[in-house]
Amino acid sequence: MNIPANIKIQSIDLRVKDLKTSLDFYSNLIGMKEIERNGNTSLLSSDGNMPYLIKLVEDKNAPVRLSGSTGLFHLALRFTSRKELARVFLRLFGYKIKFQGFADHLVSEAIYLADPDGNGVELYTDKPRETWEWKSGEVIMDTLPLDLSVLTNELDDREVWNGIHPETDLGHIHLNVSDLFKTEKIYNDILGFNVTSSSYPGAKFFSAGGYHHHIGANTWQTKKLIPRNENSLGMINFTVKLPDREYLDLIEKSANESGLLLESKEGEVFIKDYDENKIKIVI
């Protein structure tokens, strides 16, 4: 299948222990805007309008996700510029949020932390595409130290906090998986994403339209092959947005033949990967 270039990761649904605590993190600290709240559920986006980027679903009885199990490694919020990333970094720094790391990936600059339920969160901005290097059809990425001064130098004392830039989106989803070969079968063979990097130890990356990756997958923390508990805290599902119905029909047919189709209705299809991660495909 020839995957459309303008495919995108539209949203992610998260099960959280306490809605108020999670809203404080994603809305007050990071600066996302709440679209609406209905009982135990809140929808968030970068501009306060639909479609949402993150859905928070409170379940106070949900068990904590087991360490080493498959599921979400991190969700990745993509900022429009270094300056916008710097604004959020300084706000989090001012609130003494604990960071997990900072990285120059050659194609992007990233900050890592975790939300109150332990879900990994990457905040990043892409470097100009013309600076990305490719070799034998794969993008060259690395994990190098990030000089934080390149971010903070973008700002001045007159910066006023009013939340994240309204064009901030979900750049990619990164998963903990049990088997990279099976992961490639679903994200490359069935969904049609191109493999953009397979040389990084224990990881593979997939994309459309020449992007560095829309989907990342690794086995770094899943050596014991602990299956995910679909009722635990963390990712419920994520949504991939397609530009046309024809491609959706191709995915539905392929997923059905592979026994991975969960549900189909007008304009959307639910499938699962081999680690029981649920993916909603919409047009």
Short mmCIF file of C-alpha atoms in Angstrom, two decimals:
data_model
loop_
_atom_site.label_atom_id
_atom_site.label_comp_id
_atom_site.label_asym_id
_atom_site.label_seq_id
_atom_site.Cartn_x
_atom_site.Cartn_y
_atom_site.Cartn_z
CA MET A 1 0.00 0.00 0.00
CA ASN A 2 1.18 3.52 -0.81
CA ILE A 3 0.47 5.46 2.38
CA PRO A 4 -0.86 9.03 1.97
CA ALA A 5 1.78 11.64 2.80
CA ASN A 6 -0.55 13.76 4.92
CA ILE A 7 -1.52 11.09 7.43
CA LYS A 8 -1.22 12.28 11.04
CA ILE A 9 -1.48 11.18 14.65
CA GLN A 10 -4.62 13.00 15.74
CA SER A 11 -5.10 12.13 19.40
CA ILE A 12 -4.51 9.85 22.34
CA ASP A 13 -6.90 8.68 25.09
CA LEU A 14 -5.42 8.21 28.57
CA ARG A 15 -6.89 6.53 31.64
CA VAL A 16 -5.85 8.53 34.72
CA LYS A 17 -6.20 8.08 38.46
CA ASP A 18 -7.29 11.63 39.30
CA LEU A 19 -8.70 14.00 36.68
CA LYS A 20 -7.95 17.17 38.65
CA THR A 21 -4.28 16.23 39.05
CA SER A 22 -3.90 15.32 35.39
CA LEU A 23 -5.61 18.53 34.28
CA ASP A 24 -3.23 20.53 36.43
CA PHE A 25 -0.31 18.91 34.61
CA TYR A 26 -1.57 19.08 31.02
CA SER A 27 -3.55 22.31 31.24
CA ASN A 28 -2.08 24.52 33.95
CA LEU A 29 1.58 23.50 33.61
CA ILE A 30 2.02 22.50 29.97
CA GLY A 31 -0.62 24.95 28.80
CA MET A 32 -3.14 22.88 26.86
CA LYS A 33 -6.70 24.20 26.81
CA GLU A 34 -9.76 22.27 27.98
CA ILE A 35 -12.42 21.95 25.29
CA GLU A 36 -15.07 20.35 27.45
CA ARG A 37 -15.58 18.22 30.54
CA ASN A 38 -18.22 15.58 30.98
CA GLY A 39 -18.26 13.74 34.27
CA ASN A 40 -14.97 11.86 34.59
CA THR A 41 -13.73 12.84 31.11
CA SER A 42 -11.92 15.92 29.82
CA LEU A 43 -10.91 16.80 26.26
CA LEU A 44 -7.83 18.94 25.67
CA SER A 45 -6.30 20.60 22.63
CA SER A 46 -3.72 23.28 21.94
CA ASP A 47 -6.31 25.91 20.95
CA GLY A 48 -9.41 24.88 22.90
CA ASN A 49 -11.20 23.56 19.82
CA MET A 50 -11.95 20.13 18.39
CA PRO A 51 -10.48 17.78 17.39
CA TYR A 52 -8.94 17.05 20.77
CA LEU A 53 -5.32 16.00 21.19
CA ILE A 54 -5.64 14.31 24.57
CA LYS A 55 -8.66 12.74 26.24
CA LEU A 56 -8.34 12.17 29.99
CA VAL A 57 -10.62 9.53 31.48
CA GLU A 58 -10.60 9.25 35.27
CA ASP A 59 -10.80 5.80 36.84
CA LYS A 60 -9.88 5.85 40.51
CA ASN A 61 -10.00 2.04 40.66
CA ALA A 62 -7.69 1.38 37.72
CA PRO A 63 -4.54 -0.57 38.61
CA VAL A 64 -1.13 0.94 38.00
CA ARG A 65 0.50 -0.29 34.80
CA LEU A 66 3.07 -3.00 35.56
CA SER A 67 6.70 -2.04 35.01
CA GLY A 68 8.07 -3.77 31.94
CA SER A 69 4.67 -4.28 30.31
CA THR A 70 3.81 -3.33 26.77
CA GLY A 71 1.93 -0.12 26.03
CA LEU A 72 2.77 3.57 25.82
CA PHE A 73 6.43 4.60 26.02
CA HIS A 74 5.60 8.25 25.46
CA LEU A 75 3.26 10.62 23.70
CA ALA A 76 5.03 13.43 21.87
CA LEU A 77 3.76 16.99 21.72
CA ARG A 78 5.33 18.78 18.75
CA PHE A 79 5.93 22.51 19.08
CA THR A 80 6.11 24.91 16.17
CA SER A 81 9.52 26.35 17.04
CA ARG A 82 12.43 26.32 19.45
CA LYS A 83 11.01 29.43 21.09
CA GLU A 84 7.66 27.77 21.82
CA LEU A 85 9.41 24.73 23.29
CA ALA A 86 11.57 27.03 25.42
CA ARG A 87 8.52 28.81 26.82
CA VAL A 88 7.07 25.55 28.11
CA PHE A 89 10.44 24.33 29.39
CA LEU A 90 10.96 27.46 31.50
CA ARG A 91 7.44 27.24 32.89
CA LEU A 92 7.95 23.64 33.96
CA PHE A 93 11.39 24.48 35.32
CA GLY A 94 9.87 27.29 37.35
CA TYR A 95 7.43 24.83 38.91
CA LYS A 96 10.34 22.49 39.75
CA ILE A 97 9.01 19.68 37.57
CA LYS A 98 11.37 16.72 37.41
CA PHE A 99 12.73 16.14 33.92
CA GLN A 100 13.82 12.70 32.71
CA GLY A 101 16.18 13.92 30.01
CA PHE A 102 17.06 16.30 27.21
CA ALA A 103 18.18 15.19 23.76
CA ASP A 104 19.35 16.36 20.38
CA HIS A 105 18.09 13.69 17.98
CA LEU A 106 19.64 15.35 14.89
CA VAL A 107 16.16 15.71 13.39
CA SER A 108 14.63 17.28 16.50
CA GLU A 109 15.30 18.70 19.95
CA ALA A 110 13.42 17.09 22.82
CA ILE A 111 12.62 17.32 26.51
CA TYR A 112 11.37 14.29 28.43
CA LEU A 113 9.26 14.02 31.56
CA ALA A 114 6.35 11.99 32.95
CA ASP A 115 2.77 12.91 33.77
CA PRO A 116 1.26 12.21 37.23
CA ASP A 117 0.38 8.62 36.23
CA GLY A 118 3.86 7.83 34.94
CA ASN A 119 3.05 8.17 31.24
CA GLY A 120 6.09 9.32 29.29
CA VAL A 121 5.76 12.75 27.69
CA GLU A 122 8.10 14.14 25.06
CA LEU A 123 8.03 17.85 24.25
CA TYR A 124 9.90 18.55 21.03
CA THR A 125 10.43 20.72 18.01
CA ASP A 126 11.70 19.59 14.63
CA LYS A 127 14.85 20.89 13.05
CA PRO A 128 14.44 22.11 9.45
CA ARG A 129 13.81 19.18 7.10
CA GLU A 130 16.63 20.26 4.82
CA THR A 131 19.07 19.47 7.65
CA TRP A 132 17.88 15.88 8.08
CA GLU A 133 20.26 13.30 6.66
CA TRP A 134 19.19 10.06 5.02
CA LYS A 135 21.26 6.99 4.20
CA SER A 136 20.03 3.93 2.30
CA GLY A 137 16.43 5.08 2.70
CA GLU A 138 16.64 5.59 6.46
CA VAL A 139 16.82 8.84 8.40
CA ILE A 140 19.87 9.34 10.59
CA MET A 141 18.85 9.91 14.20
CA ASP A 142 20.83 9.83 17.42
CA THR A 143 20.48 10.70 21.09
CA LEU A 144 22.99 13.41 21.89
CA PRO A 145 23.12 15.89 24.79
CA LEU A 146 20.94 18.95 24.27
CA ASP A 147 22.45 22.33 25.06
CA LEU A 148 19.56 23.97 26.90
CA SER A 149 20.98 27.40 26.17
CA VAL A 150 19.89 27.00 22.53
CA LEU A 151 16.35 26.99 23.89
CA THR A 152 16.59 29.63 26.57
CA ASN A 153 18.45 32.02 24.25
CA GLU A 154 15.25 32.22 22.22
CA LEU A 155 13.44 34.06 25.01
CA ASP A 156 13.56 37.46 26.66
CA ASP A 157 12.21 38.91 29.89
CA ARG A 158 9.05 40.16 28.19
CA GLU A 159 7.65 36.68 27.52
CA VAL A 160 4.10 36.36 28.87
CA TRP A 161 2.67 32.90 29.54
CA ASN A 162 -0.63 32.23 27.80
CA GLY A 163 -0.40 28.50 27.18
CA ILE A 164 1.09 26.54 24.33
CA HIS A 165 1.05 27.68 20.72
CA PRO A 166 -2.34 26.89 19.13
CA GLU A 167 -0.66 24.89 16.34
CA THR A 168 1.03 22.46 18.73
CA ASP A 169 0.06 18.90 17.80
CA LEU A 170 0.86 15.25 18.43
CA GLY A 171 3.96 14.59 16.36
CA HIS A 172 4.27 10.91 17.17
CA ILE A 173 3.43 8.04 19.50
CA HIS A 174 6.17 5.79 20.88
CA LEU A 175 5.29 2.32 22.15
CA ASN A 176 6.81 -0.38 24.35
CA VAL A 177 6.41 -3.60 22.34
CA SER A 178 7.28 -7.25 22.79
CA ASP A 179 8.50 -8.06 19.28
CA LEU A 180 9.82 -5.65 16.62
CA PHE A 181 9.13 -8.10 13.78
CA LYS A 182 5.44 -8.34 14.70
CA THR A 183 5.33 -4.59 15.22
CA GLU A 184 6.61 -4.06 11.69
CA LYS A 185 3.90 -6.35 10.34
CA ILE A 186 1.14 -4.18 11.78
CA TYR A 187 2.55 -0.68 11.30
CA ASN A 188 4.29 -1.31 7.98
CA ASP A 189 2.36 -4.17 6.34
CA ILE A 190 -1.17 -3.33 7.53
CA LEU A 191 -1.16 0.40 8.24
CA GLY A 192 1.38 1.09 5.51
CA PHE A 193 3.83 3.31 7.38
CA ASN A 194 7.32 3.28 5.88
CA VAL A 195 10.24 2.06 8.01
CA THR A 196 12.44 5.11 8.50
CA SER A 197 14.95 3.66 10.94
CA SER A 198 15.77 0.10 11.95
CA SER A 199 19.41 0.52 12.97
CA TYR A 200 18.83 1.91 16.47
CA PRO A 201 19.33 -1.03 18.92
CA GLY A 202 16.03 -2.47 20.11
CA ALA A 203 13.86 0.02 18.22
CA LYS A 204 12.13 0.73 14.92
CA PHE A 205 10.55 3.87 13.58
CA PHE A 206 7.77 4.32 11.01
CA SER A 207 6.39 7.31 9.11
CA ALA A 208 4.53 8.70 6.12
CA GLY A 209 5.45 11.56 3.82
CA GLY A 210 9.18 11.50 4.57
CA TYR A 211 8.74 12.45 8.24
CA HIS A 212 11.32 11.06 10.68
CA HIS A 213 8.65 9.06 12.53
CA HIS A 214 4.97 9.03 13.36
CA ILE A 215 5.30 5.74 15.25
CA GLY A 216 8.22 4.62 17.38
CA ALA A 217 8.53 1.18 18.94
CA ASN A 218 11.09 -0.33 21.28
CA THR A 219 11.75 -3.42 23.38
CA TRP A 220 14.01 -1.67 25.89
CA GLN A 221 11.72 -2.21 28.89
CA THR A 222 9.80 -5.31 27.87
CA LYS A 223 12.39 -8.07 28.23
CA LYS A 224 10.09 -10.10 30.51
CA LEU A 225 7.27 -9.90 27.95
CA ILE A 226 4.68 -8.74 30.45
CA PRO A 227 1.41 -8.21 28.54
CA ARG A 228 -0.45 -4.95 28.98
CA ASN A 229 -3.53 -4.82 31.18
CA GLU A 230 -6.04 -2.93 29.05
CA ASN A 231 -7.79 -1.69 32.20
CA SER A 232 -4.68 -0.21 33.83
CA LEU A 233 -3.69 3.42 33.97
CA GLY A 234 -2.16 4.72 30.75
CA MET A 235 -3.06 4.62 27.10
CA ILE A 236 -6.54 3.46 26.13
CA ASN A 237 -6.01 3.98 22.40
CA PHE A 238 -4.61 6.48 19.92
CA THR A 239 -6.13 7.85 16.72
CA VAL A 240 -4.62 8.02 13.24
CA LYS A 241 -6.20 10.49 10.82
CA LEU A 242 -6.39 9.53 7.12
CA PRO A 243 -7.18 11.84 4.18
CA ASP A 244 -9.50 9.50 2.28
CA ARG A 245 -11.96 6.61 2.57
CA GLU A 246 -10.19 4.41 0.02
CA TYR A 247 -7.13 4.01 2.21
CA LEU A 248 -9.32 3.31 5.25
CA ASP A 249 -11.00 0.48 3.34
CA LEU A 250 -7.60 -1.03 2.50
CA ILE A 251 -6.57 -0.99 6.16
CA GLU A 252 -9.87 -2.51 7.25
CA LYS A 253 -9.53 -5.35 4.74
CA SER A 254 -5.93 -6.08 5.70
CA ALA A 255 -6.60 -5.94 9.46
CA ASN A 256 -9.62 -8.21 9.09
CA GLU A 257 -7.58 -10.79 7.17
CA SER A 258 -4.93 -10.69 9.92
CA GLY A 259 -7.48 -11.10 12.74
CA LEU A 260 -6.69 -7.64 14.15
CA LEU A 261 -9.93 -5.84 13.29
CA LEU A 262 -11.92 -4.93 16.40
CA GLU A 263 -14.76 -2.77 15.10
CA SER A 264 -15.82 -1.00 11.93
CA LYS A 265 -18.39 1.73 11.39
CA GLU A 266 -18.95 4.62 9.02
CA GLY A 267 -15.75 6.63 8.69
CA GLU A 268 -13.71 4.83 11.35
CA VAL A 269 -12.10 1.51 12.11
CA PHE A 270 -10.75 0.13 15.40
CA ILE A 271 -7.85 -2.30 15.14
CA LYS A 272 -5.25 -3.66 17.56
CA ASP A 273 -1.59 -4.49 17.21
CA TYR A 274 0.00 -7.71 18.44
CA ASP A 275 0.52 -6.22 21.90
CA GLU A 276 -3.18 -5.35 22.27
CA ASN A 277 -2.57 -1.63 21.73
CA LYS A 278 -5.78 -0.23 20.26
CA ILE A 279 -5.66 2.09 17.25
CA LYS A 280 -8.57 4.12 15.97
CA ILE A 281 -8.36 4.96 12.25
CA VAL A 282 -10.55 7.84 11.06
CA ILE A 283 -11.05 9.97 7.96
#
